[in-house]
Coordinates of C-alpha atoms and ligand atoms in Angstrom, one line a residue:
X13 CA 22.1 -111.9 -10.4
X14 CA 22.0 -108.1 -10.1
X15 CA 25.1 -105.9 -10.7
X16 CA 25.4 -105.2 -7.0
X17 CA 24.3 -106.6 -3.6
X18 CA 23.7 -103.4 -1.6
X19 CA 23.2 -99.7 -2.0
X20 CA 23.2 -96.5 0.2
X21 CA 20.5 -94.1 -1.0
X22 CA 21.3 -90.5 0.0
X23 CA 18.1 -88.5 0.2
X24 CA 14.6 -89.5 1.4
X25 CA 12.6 -87.0 -0.7
X26 CA 10.8 -88.5 -3.7
X27 CA 13.5 -90.2 -5.9
X28 CA 15.2 -91.8 -2.9
X29 CA 12.3 -93.9 -1.5
X30 CA 11.2 -94.9 -5.0
X31 CA 14.7 -95.9 -5.9
X32 CA 15.2 -97.9 -2.7
X33 CA 11.9 -99.8 -3.2
X34 CA 12.7 -100.6 -6.8
X35 CA 16.3 -101.7 -5.9
X36 CA 14.8 -104.1 -3.3
X37 CA 12.5 -105.4 -6.0
X38 CA 15.6 -105.9 -8.2
X39 CA 17.3 -107.9 -5.5
X40 CA 19.5 -105.2 -4.1
X41 CA 19.5 -104.4 -0.4
X42 CA 18.9 -100.6 -0.1
X43 CA 18.9 -98.3 2.8
X44 CA 17.8 -94.6 2.8
X45 CA 19.8 -91.9 4.6
X46 CA 17.9 -88.6 4.9
X47 CA 19.3 -85.3 6.3
X48 CA 16.0 -84.0 7.8
X49 CA 14.9 -85.2 11.2
X50 CA 11.9 -87.6 11.0
X51 CA 9.6 -84.9 12.6
X52 CA 10.4 -82.5 9.8
X53 CA 8.3 -84.5 7.3
X54 CA 5.1 -82.9 8.8
X55 CA 6.4 -79.4 8.1
X56 CA 6.9 -80.0 4.4
X57 CA 4.3 -77.8 2.8
X58 CA 2.6 -77.0 -0.5
X59 CA 1.2 -79.2 -3.2
X60 CA 2.7 -81.1 -6.0
X61 CA 1.1 -82.2 -9.3
X62 CA 2.0 -85.6 -10.6
X63 CA 1.5 -86.4 -14.2
X64 CA 0.2 -89.7 -15.6
X65 CA 3.7 -90.9 -16.4
X66 CA 4.7 -90.3 -12.7
X67 CA 1.7 -92.3 -11.6
X68 CA 2.7 -95.1 -14.0
X69 CA 6.1 -95.2 -12.4
X70 CA 4.6 -95.3 -9.0
X71 CA 2.4 -98.3 -10.1
X72 CA 5.6 -100.3 -10.5
X73 CA 6.5 -99.9 -6.9
X74 CA 2.9 -100.3 -5.8
X75 CA 2.4 -96.8 -4.5
X76 CA 0.0 -95.3 -7.1
X77 CA -3.3 -96.2 -5.5
X78 CA -2.3 -94.8 -2.1
X79 CA -1.2 -91.6 -3.9
X80 CA -4.5 -91.3 -5.8
X81 CA -6.4 -91.9 -2.5
X82 CA -4.7 -88.9 -1.0
X83 CA -4.8 -86.6 -4.0
X84 CA -7.2 -84.4 -5.9
X85 CA -7.6 -85.3 -9.6
X86 CA -7.2 -82.3 -11.9
X87 CA -9.9 -82.9 -14.4
X88 CA -9.7 -79.6 -16.3
X89 CA -6.9 -77.1 -17.0
X90 CA -7.1 -73.6 -18.4
X91 CA -4.5 -70.9 -19.2
X92 CA -5.2 -67.2 -18.8
X93 CA -3.1 -64.2 -19.9
X94 CA -3.6 -60.8 -18.4
X95 CA -7.1 -60.6 -17.2
X96 CA -8.6 -62.5 -20.1
X97 CA -10.9 -65.5 -19.2
X98 CA -9.0 -68.8 -19.1
X99 CA -8.9 -70.9 -22.3
X100 CA -9.0 -74.6 -21.9
X101 CA -5.7 -76.4 -22.3
X102 CA -6.1 -79.6 -24.3
X103 CA -5.4 -82.7 -22.3
X104 CA -3.8 -85.7 -23.9
X105 CA -6.3 -88.4 -25.0
X106 CA -6.6 -91.7 -23.2
X107 CA -4.8 -90.8 -20.0
X108 CA -6.0 -90.5 -16.4
X109 CA -5.9 -87.0 -14.9
X110 CA -2.9 -85.5 -13.2
X111 CA -3.1 -85.7 -9.4
X112 CA -2.5 -82.8 -7.0
X113 CA -1.2 -84.0 -3.7
X114 CA 0.0 -82.3 -0.5
X115 CA 3.8 -82.7 -0.5
X116 CA 3.7 -84.0 3.1
X117 CA 1.1 -86.6 2.2
X118 CA 3.2 -87.8 -0.7
X119 CA 6.2 -88.2 1.6
X120 CA 4.1 -90.2 4.0
X121 CA 2.8 -92.5 1.3
X122 CA 6.2 -93.1 -0.1
X123 CA 7.9 -93.6 3.3
X124 CA 5.1 -96.0 4.2
X125 CA 5.4 -98.0 1.0
X126 CA 9.2 -98.1 1.2
X127 CA 9.3 -99.3 4.8
X128 CA 6.6 -101.9 4.1
X129 CA 8.8 -103.2 1.3
X130 CA 11.5 -103.8 3.9
X131 CA 13.7 -100.7 3.3
X132 CA 15.2 -99.0 6.4
X133 CA 15.0 -95.1 6.4
X134 CA 17.4 -93.3 8.7
X135 CA 16.8 -89.7 9.5
X136 CA 19.2 -87.0 10.7
X137 CA 21.9 -88.5 8.4
X138 CA 23.4 -85.7 6.4
X139 CA 26.1 -87.0 4.0
X140 CA 29.3 -85.0 4.2
X141 CA 31.9 -87.2 2.4
X142 CA 32.6 -90.6 1.0
X143 CA 35.5 -93.0 0.9
X144 CA 35.7 -95.3 -2.1
X145 CA 37.6 -98.5 -1.9
X146 CA 38.1 -101.5 -4.2
X147 CA 35.2 -103.5 -2.7
X148 CA 32.7 -100.8 -1.8
X149 CA 32.0 -97.3 -0.8
X150 CA 31.6 -95.7 2.7
X151 CA 29.3 -92.7 3.4
X152 CA 30.2 -90.4 6.3
X153 CA 27.5 -88.4 8.0
X154 CA 27.5 -85.2 9.9
X155 CA 26.7 -86.9 13.2
X156 CA 29.9 -88.9 13.0
X157 CA 28.4 -92.2 11.9
X158 CA 29.1 -94.0 8.6
X159 CA 27.7 -96.8 6.4
X160 CA 29.1 -99.0 3.6
X161 CA 27.7 -100.7 0.6
X162 CA 28.5 -101.7 -3.0
X163 CA 27.0 -98.5 -4.4
X164 CA 25.9 -95.0 -3.4
X165 CA 22.9 -93.3 -5.1
X166 CA 22.6 -89.6 -4.9
X167 CA 18.9 -88.7 -4.6
X168 CA 19.8 -85.6 -2.6
X169 CA 18.0 -82.9 -4.6
X170 CA 19.0 -79.8 -6.6
X171 CA 21.8 -78.9 -4.1
X172 CA 23.2 -82.4 -4.3
X173 CA 26.5 -83.0 -2.5
X174 CA 26.9 -86.4 -4.4
X175 CA 26.9 -84.5 -7.7
X176 CA 29.9 -82.6 -6.5
X177 CA 31.6 -85.8 -5.2
X178 CA 31.2 -87.4 -8.6
X179 CA 32.5 -84.3 -10.4
X180 CA 33.9 -81.3 -8.5
X181 CA 33.4 -79.2 -11.7
X182 CA 29.7 -80.2 -12.0
X183 CA 27.3 -77.2 -12.6
X184 CA 25.2 -75.9 -9.7
X185 CA 21.5 -75.6 -9.9
X186 CA 20.4 -72.3 -11.4
X187 CA 18.0 -70.1 -9.4
X188 CA 15.2 -68.9 -11.7
X189 CA 14.6 -65.6 -9.9
X190 CA 11.2 -66.8 -8.5
X191 CA 10.1 -67.7 -5.0
X192 CA 7.2 -70.1 -4.5
X193 CA 4.3 -69.6 -2.1
X194 CA 1.1 -71.4 -1.6
X195 CA -2.1 -69.9 -0.1
X196 CA -5.7 -70.8 0.6
X197 CA -8.5 -68.3 -0.1
X198 CA -12.1 -68.7 1.1
X199 CA -13.2 -66.6 -1.8
X200 CA -11.5 -64.8 -4.7
X201 CA -12.9 -66.0 -7.9
X202 CA -16.4 -66.7 -9.2
X203 CA -16.5 -70.1 -7.6
X204 CA -19.6 -71.1 -9.5
X205 CA -17.5 -71.1 -12.7
X206 CA -15.1 -73.6 -11.2
X207 CA -15.6 -77.2 -10.4
X208 CA -13.4 -79.1 -7.9
X209 CA -10.3 -80.2 -9.7
X210 CA -10.3 -77.3 -12.2
X211 CA -6.9 -75.6 -12.4
X212 CA -6.0 -72.3 -14.1
X213 CA -2.5 -71.3 -15.0
X214 CA -2.5 -67.5 -15.0
X215 CA 0.1 -65.1 -16.4
X216 CA -0.6 -61.9 -14.4
X217 CA 0.7 -58.5 -15.2
X218 CA 3.8 -58.8 -13.0
X219 CA 3.9 -62.4 -12.0
X220 CA 2.7 -65.9 -12.8
X221 CA 0.3 -67.8 -10.5
X222 CA -2.1 -70.8 -10.6
X223 CA -5.2 -71.6 -8.7
X224 CA -7.6 -74.5 -8.3
X225 CA -10.9 -75.3 -6.6
X226 CA -10.7 -77.7 -3.7
X227 CA -13.4 -80.2 -2.7
X228 CA -14.1 -78.1 0.4
X229 CA -15.0 -75.1 -1.8
X230 CA -11.9 -73.1 -1.0
X231 CA -9.4 -72.0 -3.6
X232 CA -5.9 -73.2 -3.4
X233 CA -3.3 -71.0 -5.2
X234 CA 0.4 -71.0 -5.9
X235 CA 2.4 -67.9 -6.5
X236 CA 5.8 -67.6 -8.4
X237 CA 7.0 -64.2 -7.0
X238 CA 9.8 -62.6 -9.0
X239 CA 12.7 -62.0 -6.6
X240 CA 16.2 -61.2 -7.8
X241 CA 17.3 -62.0 -4.2
X242 CA 17.6 -65.8 -3.6
X243 CA 16.2 -67.0 -0.3
X244 CA 16.5 -70.6 1.0
X245 CA 13.3 -72.1 2.3
X246 CA 14.4 -71.4 5.9
X247 CA 15.2 -67.8 5.1
X248 CA 11.9 -67.3 3.3
X249 CA 10.0 -68.9 6.3
X250 CA 11.9 -66.6 8.7
X251 CA 10.2 -63.6 7.1
X252 CA 6.8 -63.0 8.8
X253 CA 3.9 -64.2 6.6
X254 CA 2.2 -60.8 6.9
X255 CA 5.2 -59.2 5.2
X256 CA 5.0 -61.7 2.4
X257 CA 1.2 -61.2 2.1
X258 CA 1.8 -57.4 1.5
X259 CA 4.4 -58.2 -1.1
X260 CA 2.1 -60.6 -2.9
X261 CA -0.8 -58.2 -2.8
X262 CA 1.4 -55.6 -4.5
X263 CA 2.7 -58.2 -7.1
X264 CA -0.8 -59.3 -8.0
X265 CA -2.5 -55.9 -7.8
X266 CA -4.9 -55.4 -10.8
X267 CA -4.9 -59.1 -11.7
X268 CA -8.2 -61.0 -11.9
X269 CA -8.5 -63.0 -9.8
X270 CA -5.0 -62.8 -8.5
X271 CA -5.6 -59.6 -6.5
X272 CA -8.7 -61.1 -4.8
X273 CA -6.8 -64.3 -4.0
X274 CA -4.0 -62.4 -2.3
X275 CA -6.5 -60.2 -0.5
X276 CA -8.6 -63.1 0.8
X277 CA -5.6 -65.1 2.0
X278 CA -4.6 -64.8 5.6
X279 CA -1.1 -65.1 7.1
X280 CA -1.9 -68.4 8.7
X281 CA -3.0 -69.9 5.4
X282 CA 0.1 -68.7 3.5
X283 CA 3.4 -70.6 3.3
X284 CA 6.7 -70.2 1.5
X285 CA 7.4 -73.4 -0.5
X286 CA 10.8 -72.8 -1.8
X287 CA 12.9 -71.0 -4.5
X288 CA 12.6 -72.3 -8.0
X289 CA 15.6 -73.9 -9.7
X290 CA 16.6 -75.7 -12.8
X291 CA 19.5 -78.0 -13.2
X292 CA 21.6 -77.3 -16.4
X293 CA 22.7 -80.5 -18.2
X294 CA 25.1 -82.5 -15.9
X295 CA 28.1 -83.8 -17.8
X296 CA 28.8 -86.8 -15.5
X297 CA 25.8 -88.7 -14.1
X298 CA 28.0 -91.3 -12.5
X299 CA 31.5 -92.1 -11.5
X300 CA 32.9 -95.3 -10.0
X301 CA 30.3 -96.6 -7.5
X302 CA 28.3 -93.4 -7.3
X303 CA 25.3 -92.3 -9.5
X304 CA 22.6 -89.6 -9.4
X305 CA 18.8 -89.7 -9.7
X306 CA 16.0 -87.1 -9.6
X307 CA 16.6 -83.4 -9.1
X308 CA 20.3 -84.0 -8.3
X309 CA 20.8 -84.7 -12.0
X310 CA 17.8 -83.4 -13.9
X311 CA 15.6 -80.7 -12.4
X312 CA 13.4 -79.2 -15.1
X313 CA 11.6 -75.9 -14.6
X314 CA 8.4 -76.4 -12.5
X315 CA 6.5 -75.1 -15.6
X316 CA 6.8 -78.6 -17.1
X317 CA 5.0 -80.2 -14.1
X318 CA 7.4 -83.1 -14.5
X319 CA 10.1 -82.7 -11.8
X320 CA 8.8 -85.3 -9.4
X321 CA 7.4 -87.6 -12.1
X322 CA 10.8 -87.7 -13.9
X323 CA 12.6 -88.3 -10.6
X324 CA 10.4 -91.4 -10.0
X325 CA 10.9 -92.7 -13.5
X326 CA 14.7 -92.4 -13.3
X327 CA 14.7 -94.1 -9.9
X328 CA 13.0 -97.1 -11.4
X329 CA 15.0 -97.2 -14.6
X330 CA 18.2 -97.2 -12.5
X331 CA 17.1 -100.2 -10.5
X332 CA 16.1 -102.0 -13.7
X333 CA 19.5 -101.5 -15.2
X334 CA 21.2 -102.7 -12.1
X335 CA 18.9 -105.8 -12.1
X336 CA 19.6 -106.7 -15.7
X337 CA 23.1 -105.8 -16.6
X338 CA 26.2 -107.7 -15.6
X339 CA 28.2 -105.0 -13.8
X340 CA 27.9 -101.6 -12.3
X341 CA 29.7 -99.5 -15.0
X342 CA 27.5 -101.1 -17.7
X343 CA 24.4 -100.6 -15.7
X344 CA 25.1 -96.9 -15.0
X345 CA 26.0 -96.3 -18.6
X346 CA 22.8 -97.9 -19.8
X347 CA 20.8 -95.9 -17.3
X348 CA 22.2 -92.6 -18.5
X349 CA 21.6 -93.6 -22.1
X350 CA 18.0 -94.5 -21.5
X351 CA 17.2 -91.4 -19.4
X352 CA 19.3 -88.4 -20.6
X353 CA 17.5 -87.8 -24.0
X354 CA 14.1 -87.7 -22.4
X355 CA 14.9 -85.5 -19.4
X356 CA 16.9 -83.0 -21.4
X357 CA 14.1 -82.7 -24.0
X358 CA 11.6 -81.9 -21.2
X359 CA 14.0 -79.5 -19.6
X360 CA 14.4 -77.6 -22.9
X361 CA 10.6 -77.3 -23.2
X362 CA 10.4 -76.0 -19.6
X363 CA 13.1 -73.4 -20.2
X364 CA 11.0 -71.9 -23.1
X365 CA 7.8 -71.6 -20.9
X366 CA 9.9 -70.5 -17.8
X367 CA 10.9 -67.3 -19.6
X368 CA 7.3 -66.2 -19.7
X369 CA 6.8 -66.4 -15.9
X370 CA 8.3 -63.1 -14.9
X371 CA 7.5 -61.1 -18.0
X372 CA 8.7 -57.6 -18.8
X373 CA 6.3 -55.4 -20.8
X374 CA 7.6 -56.6 -24.2
X375 CA 7.4 -60.2 -23.3
X376 CA 3.9 -59.6 -22.0
X377 CA 2.8 -58.3 -25.4
X378 CA 4.5 -61.3 -27.1
X379 CA 2.8 -63.7 -24.8
X380 CA -0.6 -62.4 -25.6
X381 CA 0.0 -63.3 -29.2
X382 CA 2.0 -66.5 -28.7
X383 CA 0.2 -68.4 -26.0
X384 CA -3.2 -68.6 -27.8
X385 CA -1.3 -69.8 -30.9
X386 CA 0.5 -72.4 -28.9
X387 CA -2.7 -73.6 -27.4
X388 CA -4.4 -73.9 -30.8
X389 CA -1.5 -75.8 -32.4
X390 CA -1.5 -79.5 -32.2
X391 CA 2.2 -79.4 -31.3
X392 CA 1.6 -78.7 -27.7
X393 CA -1.0 -81.5 -27.5
X394 CA 1.4 -84.0 -29.2
X395 CA 4.4 -82.9 -27.0
X396 CA 2.4 -83.3 -23.8
X397 CA 0.9 -86.6 -25.0
X398 CA 4.3 -88.1 -25.7
X399 CA 5.6 -86.9 -22.3
X400 CA 2.7 -88.2 -20.4
X401 CA 2.1 -91.6 -22.2
X402 CA 5.6 -92.7 -21.3
X403 CA 5.9 -95.9 -19.3
X404 CA 8.7 -98.1 -18.2
X405 CA 8.3 -101.7 -19.0
X406 CA 9.7 -103.1 -15.7
X407 CA 9.3 -106.8 -16.8
X408 CA 11.2 -106.5 -20.0
X409 CA 15.0 -107.0 -19.7
X410 CA 16.9 -103.7 -20.3
X411 CA 19.2 -105.5 -22.8
X412 CA 16.2 -105.9 -25.2
X413 CA 15.4 -102.2 -25.0
X414 CA 19.0 -101.2 -25.5
X415 CA 19.3 -103.3 -28.6
X416 CA 16.1 -101.6 -30.0
X417 CA 17.7 -98.1 -29.6
X418 CA 21.1 -98.9 -31.1
Ligands
FAD539 C1 7.8 -74.6 -5.3 C2 8.0 -75.9 -6.0 C3 6.9 -76.4 -6.7 C4 7.0 -77.6 -7.4 N1 6.0 -78.2 -8.0 C5 6.1 -79.3 -8.6 C6 5.0 -80.0 -9.2 O1 3.8 -79.5 -9.1 N2 5.1 -81.1 -9.9 C7 6.4 -81.7 -10.0 O2 6.5 -82.8 -10.6 N3 7.5 -81.2 -9.4 C8 7.3 -80.0 -8.8 N4 8.4 -79.4 -8.2 C9 9.7 -80.1 -8.3 C10 9.8 -81.3 -7.3 O3 9.6 -80.9 -6.0 C11 11.1 -82.0 -7.5 O4 11.3 -82.4 -8.9 C12 11.2 -83.3 -6.7 O5 11.0 -83.0 -5.3 C13 12.5 -84.1 -6.9 O6 12.6 -85.1 -6.0 P1 14.0 -85.6 -5.4 O7 13.8 -86.7 -4.6 O8 15.0 -85.7 -6.6 O9 14.5 -84.3 -4.6 P2 14.0 -83.7 -3.2 O10 12.5 -83.9 -3.2 O11 14.5 -82.4 -3.1 O12 14.6 -84.7 -2.1 C14 16.0 -84.6 -1.8 C15 16.1 -85.1 -0.4 O13 17.5 -85.2 -0.1 C16 17.8 -84.7 1.2 N5 19.2 -84.4 1.2 C17 19.8 -83.3 0.7 N6 21.1 -83.3 1.0 C18 21.3 -84.4 1.7 C19 22.5 -84.9 2.3 N7 23.7 -84.3 2.2 N8 22.4 -86.0 3.0 C20 21.2 -86.7 3.2 N9 20.1 -86.2 2.6 C21 20.1 -85.1 1.9 C22 16.8 -83.6 1.3 O14 16.6 -83.3 2.7 C23 15.6 -84.1 0.6 O15 14.7 -84.8 1.5 C24 8.3 -78.2 -7.4 C25 9.4 -77.7 -6.8 C26 9.2 -76.5 -6.1 C27 10.4 -75.9 -5.4

């Protein structure tokens, strides 16, 4: 018998649908409430890389094959500093490739899987407050409606309201001073040197970017533009794309191939994809009948490539704890105990790389020395290998795992 019978899942991004499906598999009736209107899913832009551990988590809820079918496998990765040719980044042995997927396509796959599992997803439901009572919790939404259940799961992203409801003193997400953009260039690099699925992480003179060859021969690229001024996604999209193109062309002037990528991108193939944030350690992951998953509680720097994959893992581990443990407080405590060390270790690694993304002249010189050494050392390989080989054993009772880590 699970620790609860029903759950309200706030947020229908990535962690929310995965959590709801896993909860249903655990015998808990879950419903997703998402603030965006249903039609907004098509407007979610940009690409997202999922690591093998994220795909392993998706296998548990039966969504991995559909994700792979819609994604581009990244078969080779390189890192370049300044205008030096890229150096291959070692990939962990014995793992399938990371998968690059359009964010909108990922949402469609997850929503489809979740609804086929029997979960209801309600759109236009922005949580504004909750009432806790002895036998349950009630969520109140901006449209005046409400819903009640035994539990409430905050899968509502970096600007989570549930985090604040759990602990009014909880830290806010920290803006990294970088705005994300994604573009498509018809030309821009010596495409003969690139095979489809080859991705390069490039530390330019003023800004970081990455690019990859697509199966249609074009080059996809992502820019992390240094910007002391924070802009929400809506604010960034309100700025005409032509203005952003000019800014990007200045930021990547002199970079090879960054300057060509910016020059070859047109305003209709450029989109703002959001400001970059990290979540500092959150002291309280749960309180009473409320608990957090995904970016709401652990958003690492996007340099780790692990944000979405960790969100999926946590969603599944939470459902497993609620399935196996006798009551809600015990399940929430076990969930935090199983997840916190892993997500904080990965966040700490991300913070180290993140500092190199908007380098000043001194940091630039340091990076030229440090990154080749990092690449050579086995440590990076071992670290990534441990991160990416991680799997959750859904069939093993949580109590067995907990007794192994005491
Ligand atoms: C530019 C950029 C590039 C990135 N690239 C990668 C990458 O390549 N690989 C990777 O793993 N990660 C990447 N990330 C991070 C990744 O997007 C997140 O880690 C991931 O989306 C977390 O999923 P989530 O479900 O926790 O949060 P989200 O995906 O943010 O979903 C939260 C959902 O909650 C909804 N919501 C918010 N408030 C409320 C409310 N009050 N009521 C109801 N619903 C609400 C939101 O509308 C949203 O749909 C990137 C992030 C950015 C910004």
